[in-house]
Short mmCIF file of C-alpha atoms and ligand atoms in Angstrom, two decimals:
data_model
loop_
_atom_site.label_atom_id
_atom_site.label_comp_id
_atom_site.label_asym_id
_atom_site.label_seq_id
_atom_site.Cartn_x
_atom_site.Cartn_y
_atom_site.Cartn_z
CA MET C 1 125.98 94.24 177.61
CA ASP C 2 122.64 92.87 178.72
CA LYS C 3 121.55 89.42 177.66
CA LYS C 4 118.44 90.44 175.78
CA VAL C 5 117.86 89.30 172.23
CA TYR C 6 116.91 92.17 169.94
CA LEU C 7 114.99 91.29 166.78
CA MET C 8 113.46 94.69 166.23
CA CYS C 9 112.14 96.29 163.07
CA GLY C 10 113.60 99.73 163.64
CA PRO C 11 115.15 101.10 165.55
CA SER C 12 117.29 98.00 165.43
CA GLN C 13 120.02 96.81 167.75
CA ILE C 14 123.16 98.95 167.97
CA PRO C 15 126.41 96.94 167.93
CA GLU C 16 128.77 97.61 170.83
CA ARG C 17 131.39 98.93 168.41
CA VAL C 18 128.93 101.57 167.23
CA MET C 19 127.97 102.52 170.80
CA ASN C 20 131.62 102.89 171.73
CA ALA C 21 132.34 105.03 168.67
CA MET C 22 129.67 107.51 169.77
CA ASN C 23 131.03 107.87 173.28
CA LYS C 24 133.14 110.97 172.77
CA GLN C 25 133.01 114.75 172.73
CA VAL C 26 131.10 116.46 169.90
CA MET C 27 132.91 118.58 167.34
CA SER C 28 131.69 121.42 165.15
CA HIS C 29 130.31 120.35 161.79
CA ARG C 30 132.51 122.97 160.10
CA THR C 31 135.93 121.74 161.27
CA ASP C 32 138.48 119.95 159.10
CA GLU C 33 138.13 116.92 161.35
CA TYR C 34 134.40 116.79 160.61
CA LEU C 35 134.89 117.25 156.85
CA GLU C 36 137.25 114.29 156.85
CA MET C 37 134.70 112.09 158.63
CA HIS C 38 131.91 113.26 156.31
CA GLN C 39 134.01 112.41 153.26
CA LYS C 40 134.70 108.92 154.58
CA ILE C 41 131.01 108.35 155.39
CA GLU C 42 130.02 109.61 151.93
CA LYS C 43 132.45 107.21 150.26
CA ASN C 44 131.06 104.24 152.16
CA LEU C 45 127.43 105.27 151.69
CA LYS C 46 128.01 105.25 147.93
CA LYS C 47 129.28 101.69 148.21
CA VAL C 48 126.18 100.59 150.09
CA PHE C 49 123.85 102.43 147.68
CA GLN C 50 125.93 101.00 144.80
CA THR C 51 125.92 104.36 143.09
CA LYS C 52 128.23 106.95 141.60
CA ASN C 53 125.73 109.66 142.57
CA ASP C 54 126.08 111.79 145.70
CA VAL C 55 124.34 110.48 148.79
CA ILE C 56 122.87 113.42 150.68
CA ILE C 57 122.77 113.20 154.48
CA LEU C 58 119.69 114.71 156.12
CA THR C 59 118.93 115.22 159.80
CA SER C 60 115.54 113.58 160.19
CA SER C 61 113.97 110.18 160.47
CA GLY C 62 113.44 108.23 157.25
CA THR C 63 110.12 109.93 156.55
CA GLY C 64 111.97 113.23 156.11
CA ALA C 65 113.76 111.73 153.11
CA MET C 66 110.42 110.53 151.70
CA GLU C 67 109.11 114.07 151.99
CA ALA C 68 112.33 115.49 150.52
CA ALA C 69 111.96 113.21 147.49
CA VAL C 70 108.39 114.34 146.87
CA GLN C 71 108.95 118.08 147.37
CA ASN C 72 112.19 118.22 145.35
CA CYS C 73 111.34 116.02 142.37
CA PHE C 74 107.80 117.21 141.66
CA SER C 75 105.51 120.21 141.44
CA PRO C 76 101.86 120.58 142.46
CA GLY C 77 99.61 118.89 139.93
CA ASP C 78 102.26 116.42 138.72
CA LYS C 79 100.95 112.93 138.04
CA VAL C 80 102.51 110.14 140.06
CA VAL C 81 101.66 106.49 140.62
CA ALA C 82 101.93 105.27 144.21
CA ILE C 83 102.32 101.53 144.70
CA ILE C 84 100.65 100.31 147.84
CA ASN C 85 101.12 96.98 149.52
CA GLY C 86 101.20 98.11 153.10
CA PHE C 87 101.27 100.97 155.58
CA PHE C 88 104.38 102.69 154.20
CA GLY C 89 103.03 102.67 150.65
CA GLU C 90 99.98 104.50 152.01
CA GLN C 91 102.26 106.95 153.77
CA PHE C 92 104.21 107.73 150.58
CA ALA C 93 100.92 108.36 148.75
CA SER C 94 99.74 110.68 151.56
CA ILE C 95 102.94 112.71 151.43
CA ALA C 96 102.52 113.13 147.65
CA GLU C 97 98.88 114.18 148.12
CA SER C 98 99.83 116.71 150.78
CA TYR C 99 102.15 118.39 148.24
CA GLY C 100 99.26 118.68 145.79
CA LEU C 101 100.37 115.94 143.40
CA ASP C 102 97.84 114.06 141.30
CA VAL C 103 98.25 110.59 142.84
CA THR C 104 97.03 107.35 141.30
CA LYS C 105 97.16 104.60 143.89
CA VAL C 106 97.81 101.08 142.66
CA SER C 107 97.07 98.69 145.50
CA PHE C 108 97.92 95.05 146.02
CA ASP C 109 96.62 92.66 148.62
CA LEU C 110 98.59 92.49 151.85
CA GLY C 111 101.25 89.85 151.47
CA GLU C 112 101.43 90.32 147.71
CA ALA C 113 104.37 91.87 145.91
CA ALA C 114 103.79 94.70 143.42
CA ASP C 115 103.28 93.40 139.89
CA VAL C 116 105.13 95.36 137.22
CA LYS C 117 102.56 94.90 134.44
CA THR C 118 99.67 96.00 136.64
CA VAL C 119 101.56 99.11 137.69
CA MET C 120 102.74 99.95 134.16
CA ASN C 121 99.11 99.92 132.99
CA HIS C 122 98.69 103.07 135.08
CA VAL C 123 101.88 104.79 133.92
CA GLU C 124 101.20 107.27 131.10
CA ASP C 125 103.51 109.47 129.02
CA ASP C 126 102.98 112.36 131.41
CA THR C 127 103.39 110.35 134.62
CA LYS C 128 106.26 112.06 136.43
CA GLY C 129 107.06 109.39 138.96
CA VAL C 130 106.39 105.97 140.44
CA LEU C 131 106.66 105.77 144.23
CA ILE C 132 107.55 102.34 145.55
CA ILE C 133 108.48 100.81 148.89
CA HIS C 134 111.45 98.53 148.24
CA ASN C 135 110.90 96.55 151.42
CA GLU C 136 107.36 96.92 152.81
CA SER C 137 107.80 96.61 156.55
CA THR C 138 104.11 95.94 157.20
CA THR C 139 104.10 92.48 155.67
CA GLY C 140 107.78 91.72 155.09
CA ILE C 141 107.60 91.86 151.32
CA THR C 142 110.49 92.90 149.09
CA ASN C 143 109.30 94.38 145.82
CA ASN C 144 111.43 93.69 142.77
CA LEU C 145 113.08 97.05 142.16
CA LYS C 146 115.16 95.73 139.30
CA ASP C 147 112.05 94.89 137.28
CA PHE C 148 110.56 98.33 137.89
CA GLY C 149 113.86 99.96 136.94
CA ASN C 150 113.85 98.05 133.67
CA ALA C 151 110.26 98.95 132.90
CA LEU C 152 110.82 102.68 133.49
CA LYS C 153 114.37 103.22 132.24
CA ASN C 154 113.53 104.59 128.79
CA THR C 155 110.60 106.70 129.95
CA ASN C 156 110.31 110.19 131.40
CA THR C 157 109.02 108.72 134.65
CA LEU C 158 111.21 108.64 137.75
CA LEU C 159 111.42 105.52 139.91
CA ILE C 160 111.51 106.63 143.55
CA ALA C 161 112.27 103.93 146.09
CA ASP C 162 111.91 103.98 149.87
CA SER C 163 114.43 101.41 151.05
CA ILE C 164 114.31 102.51 154.68
CA SER C 165 114.04 98.95 155.97
CA GLY C 166 116.03 97.36 153.14
CA LEU C 167 119.22 99.20 152.32
CA GLY C 168 122.24 97.70 154.02
CA GLY C 169 120.51 94.35 154.50
CA ILE C 170 119.09 93.62 151.06
CA GLU C 171 120.94 94.10 147.80
CA LEU C 172 120.07 97.30 145.97
CA LYS C 173 122.07 98.25 142.89
CA MET C 174 120.87 101.80 142.38
CA ASP C 175 122.78 102.59 139.17
CA GLU C 176 122.65 99.17 137.53
CA TRP C 177 118.94 98.79 138.21
CA ASN C 178 118.06 102.33 137.02
CA VAL C 179 116.50 103.46 140.26
CA ASP C 180 116.30 107.27 140.13
CA VAL C 181 115.89 108.03 143.80
CA VAL C 182 116.87 105.79 146.71
CA LEU C 183 116.24 106.91 150.27
CA THR C 184 116.77 105.32 153.64
CA GLY C 185 117.19 105.98 157.37
CA SER C 186 119.97 105.28 159.85
CA GLN C 187 118.09 103.08 162.32
CA LYS C 188 117.30 99.87 160.46
CA ALA C 189 119.79 97.74 158.54
CA LEU C 190 122.43 100.46 158.92
CA MET C 191 122.81 99.61 162.65
CA THR C 192 122.92 103.26 163.76
CA PRO C 193 120.60 105.13 166.15
CA PRO C 194 117.60 106.98 164.69
CA GLY C 195 118.13 110.55 163.54
CA LEU C 196 119.69 110.49 160.09
CA ALA C 197 118.22 109.94 156.64
CA PHE C 198 119.98 109.50 153.30
CA ILE C 199 118.87 110.19 149.76
CA SER C 200 120.57 109.71 146.42
CA LEU C 201 119.37 110.94 143.03
CA SER C 202 120.24 109.98 139.45
CA ASP C 203 121.00 112.59 136.76
CA LYS C 204 117.45 112.11 135.47
CA ALA C 205 116.13 112.90 138.95
CA TRP C 206 118.37 115.98 139.34
CA GLU C 207 116.93 117.32 136.07
CA ALA C 208 113.46 116.99 137.58
CA VAL C 209 114.67 118.74 140.76
CA GLU C 210 115.72 121.77 138.66
CA LYS C 211 112.12 122.08 137.42
CA SER C 212 110.31 121.53 140.71
CA THR C 213 108.24 124.47 141.97
CA SER C 214 107.09 122.89 145.25
CA TYR C 215 107.76 124.87 148.43
CA LYS C 216 110.88 123.70 150.22
CA TYR C 217 113.44 125.06 152.64
CA TYR C 218 114.94 122.63 155.17
CA PHE C 219 115.08 119.82 152.62
CA ASN C 220 116.24 121.88 149.63
CA LEU C 221 118.32 119.21 147.88
CA ILE C 222 120.08 121.56 145.46
CA LYS C 223 121.53 123.41 148.40
CA ALA C 224 122.27 120.13 150.21
CA LYS C 225 124.15 118.86 147.15
CA GLU C 226 126.32 122.00 147.05
CA TYR C 227 127.23 121.63 150.71
CA ASN C 228 127.80 117.91 150.30
CA LYS C 229 130.41 118.67 147.62
CA GLY C 230 132.30 120.45 150.39
CA ASN C 231 131.75 117.48 152.74
CA MET C 232 129.22 119.32 154.84
CA THR C 233 125.56 119.34 155.66
CA VAL C 234 123.59 122.59 155.22
CA PHE C 235 122.53 122.74 158.85
CA THR C 236 123.90 121.31 162.09
CA CYS C 237 123.96 117.53 161.88
CA PRO C 238 123.89 115.13 164.83
CA VAL C 239 127.65 114.67 164.96
CA SER C 240 127.42 111.99 167.66
CA ILE C 241 125.20 109.80 165.51
CA MET C 242 127.61 110.31 162.64
CA TYR C 243 130.43 108.90 164.78
CA GLY C 244 128.26 105.81 165.09
CA LEU C 245 127.38 105.75 161.41
CA GLU C 246 131.05 105.96 160.44
CA GLU C 247 131.73 102.84 162.51
CA ALA C 248 128.61 100.97 161.33
CA LEU C 249 129.53 101.54 157.68
CA GLU C 250 133.06 100.31 158.39
CA MET C 251 131.55 97.14 159.86
CA LEU C 252 129.45 96.56 156.73
CA ILE C 253 132.44 97.07 154.44
CA GLU C 254 134.64 94.83 156.61
CA GLU C 255 132.11 91.99 156.55
CA GLY C 256 131.62 92.52 152.81
CA LEU C 257 128.25 93.52 151.40
CA GLU C 258 127.72 90.13 149.75
CA ASN C 259 128.28 88.42 153.11
CA VAL C 260 125.98 90.88 154.84
CA TYR C 261 123.16 90.12 152.38
CA LYS C 262 123.76 86.38 152.76
CA ARG C 263 123.64 86.63 156.54
CA HIS C 264 120.34 88.51 156.34
CA SER C 265 118.75 86.05 153.95
CA ASN C 266 120.02 83.10 155.95
CA ASN C 267 118.65 84.54 159.22
CA ALA C 268 115.27 85.32 157.66
CA ASN C 269 115.13 81.76 156.29
CA LEU C 270 115.74 80.41 159.78
CA VAL C 271 112.97 82.58 161.20
CA ARG C 272 110.47 81.51 158.52
CA LYS C 273 111.34 77.84 158.84
CA GLY C 274 111.09 77.88 162.64
CA VAL C 275 107.86 79.84 162.72
CA LEU C 276 106.20 77.59 160.15
CA GLU C 277 107.31 74.53 162.11
CA LEU C 278 105.46 75.94 165.12
CA GLY C 279 102.29 76.07 163.05
CA LEU C 280 102.09 79.84 162.53
CA GLU C 281 101.49 81.54 159.19
CA LEU C 282 103.49 84.17 157.33
CA TYR C 283 102.22 87.13 155.32
CA PRO C 284 104.21 86.82 152.09
CA LYS C 285 102.19 84.72 149.67
CA ASP C 286 105.17 83.97 147.45
CA ILE C 287 108.39 83.08 149.27
CA ASN C 288 110.41 84.63 146.42
CA TYR C 289 109.31 88.05 147.66
CA ALA C 290 109.75 87.36 151.37
CA SER C 291 111.95 89.99 153.00
CA SER C 292 115.38 89.24 154.43
CA THR C 293 115.20 92.06 156.96
CA LEU C 294 111.94 91.25 158.69
CA THR C 295 109.31 88.55 158.83
CA ALA C 296 105.67 89.37 159.53
CA VAL C 297 103.96 86.51 161.32
CA SER C 298 100.20 86.17 161.34
CA ALA C 299 98.77 85.49 164.80
CA PRO C 300 95.16 86.74 164.73
CA GLY C 301 94.15 88.24 168.07
CA GLU C 302 97.27 86.79 169.73
CA ALA C 303 100.00 89.03 168.41
CA LYS C 304 100.09 91.54 171.30
CA ARG C 305 100.25 88.78 173.90
CA ILE C 306 103.03 87.02 172.01
CA VAL C 307 105.10 90.22 171.80
CA GLN C 308 104.64 90.81 175.56
CA ASP C 309 105.38 87.23 176.54
CA LEU C 310 108.49 87.17 174.39
CA ALA C 311 109.64 90.40 176.05
CA LYS C 312 109.29 88.70 179.45
CA GLU C 313 111.65 86.03 178.12
CA GLY C 314 114.07 88.78 177.10
CA VAL C 315 113.32 88.56 173.38
CA ILE C 316 112.31 91.84 171.81
CA VAL C 317 110.35 91.66 168.55
CA GLY C 318 108.22 94.24 166.74
CA GLY C 319 104.45 94.63 166.90
CA GLY C 320 102.10 94.85 163.94
CA LEU C 321 101.43 97.89 161.79
CA PRO C 322 98.08 99.12 160.46
CA PRO C 323 95.85 97.67 159.13
CA ILE C 324 97.00 94.40 160.75
CA THR C 325 98.24 95.78 164.06
CA GLU C 326 96.37 93.31 166.27
CA ASP C 327 97.06 90.25 164.16
CA THR C 328 100.73 90.45 163.41
CA PHE C 329 104.09 90.46 165.06
CA ARG C 330 107.24 91.21 163.17
CA VAL C 331 110.61 89.58 163.67
CA GLY C 332 113.44 91.85 162.61
CA THR C 333 116.56 90.34 161.11
CA MET C 334 117.83 93.75 160.02
CA GLY C 335 121.31 94.82 160.94
CA TYR C 336 123.28 93.27 163.76
CA VAL C 337 121.57 89.88 164.14
CA SER C 338 123.17 86.45 164.41
CA GLU C 339 121.98 82.86 164.04
CA ASN C 340 122.22 82.53 167.82
CA ASP C 341 119.69 85.33 168.23
CA ILE C 342 117.26 83.47 165.95
CA ALA C 343 117.77 80.24 167.88
CA ALA C 344 117.03 82.04 171.16
CA PHE C 345 113.89 83.59 169.66
CA LEU C 346 112.57 80.27 168.36
CA TYR C 347 113.28 78.59 171.70
CA SER C 348 111.30 81.26 173.56
CA LEU C 349 108.50 81.34 171.00
CA LYS C 350 108.02 77.59 171.33
CA LYS C 351 107.96 77.95 175.10
CA ILE C 352 105.26 80.66 175.20
CA LEU C 353 102.97 79.21 172.53
C1 PLP K 1 110.49 102.57 159.20
C2 PLP K 1 110.00 102.87 157.84
C3 PLP K 1 109.60 104.17 157.47
C4 PLP K 1 109.52 105.31 158.44
O1 PLP K 1 110.74 105.71 158.85
P1 PLP K 1 110.92 106.73 160.06
O2 PLP K 1 112.39 106.66 160.25
O3 PLP K 1 110.13 106.21 161.22
O4 PLP K 1 110.46 108.05 159.61
C5 PLP K 1 109.21 104.36 156.17
N1 PLP K 1 109.20 103.36 155.27
C6 PLP K 1 109.56 102.10 155.61
C7 PLP K 1 109.51 101.04 154.57
C8 PLP K 1 109.96 101.82 156.90
O5 PLP K 1 110.30 100.57 157.24
#
């Protein structure tokens, strides 16, 4: 292994165990051996999603699952509310618009978490869904999904959550919190290479899927659910990445989800404390909503240089995202990150500043 320190925001660092698990011959996705692996992965995914519902495995990046959610749960003309507090909120709204939905955008300032009351003021009896980013990777804000689940649970409106940069690093109790759709990707807190996406739907969401008239083929979730019952994907899946995923999920279960979440929150605390001590500012306005999987640091005009200089020191962090690309760098604590990695980062950051 090289000596670099990886604090990336996706793709994130792959543990050696996961790399080793992938280093073997492929098998057909229709063999008994594959079905057995799929079943095991499915069982562990349900634990991480904290759900009794099926977790469907899709071959795509995370965005594919965002698109699948929109095209399967809704029909053209359906009213949805899209919560926006960063780049990925905008992206979710754009996907909904491109499928002809009637999108009401509810925006918050960068660095602010979504406020339930403000959003609920825009939710009407005929609003079919609320689209939310659980962990907004632009600013490192974690929205309170539990509160939104509570607010929407006795309504006809679905709560659809993108937890691409959260799930596996930040607690998410899909069933208990009444989240109707949870989706994520393989390459962030799940410690697996990019290439897989996952989506789980509640009974209420499956009812909506039955009614959807949007065009769909590759991401037809009814078909995917049928195949998943037989421990298969509809089309060829990247078997090699699934070898890695199987191992990564085992690692999460071995460590214990509670311990995993604690490690993430502890590491993010260390990053925030160290960065503040060096006189830099953070995006989250209220520390209670600061993300455990990544920290967005404000460094107006300096961010690109800092990312490059850190890389020369062997510390890899993420750059900024629109609309704060030039002014932000992002320190990933998602997935396979230790306290030692944070210490090395802070040492190098101090040196280059
Ligand atoms: C990374 C990310 C995405 C995009 O995922 P891709 O895998 O690049 O398609 C979407 N939403 C959030 C919150 C993300 O962090």
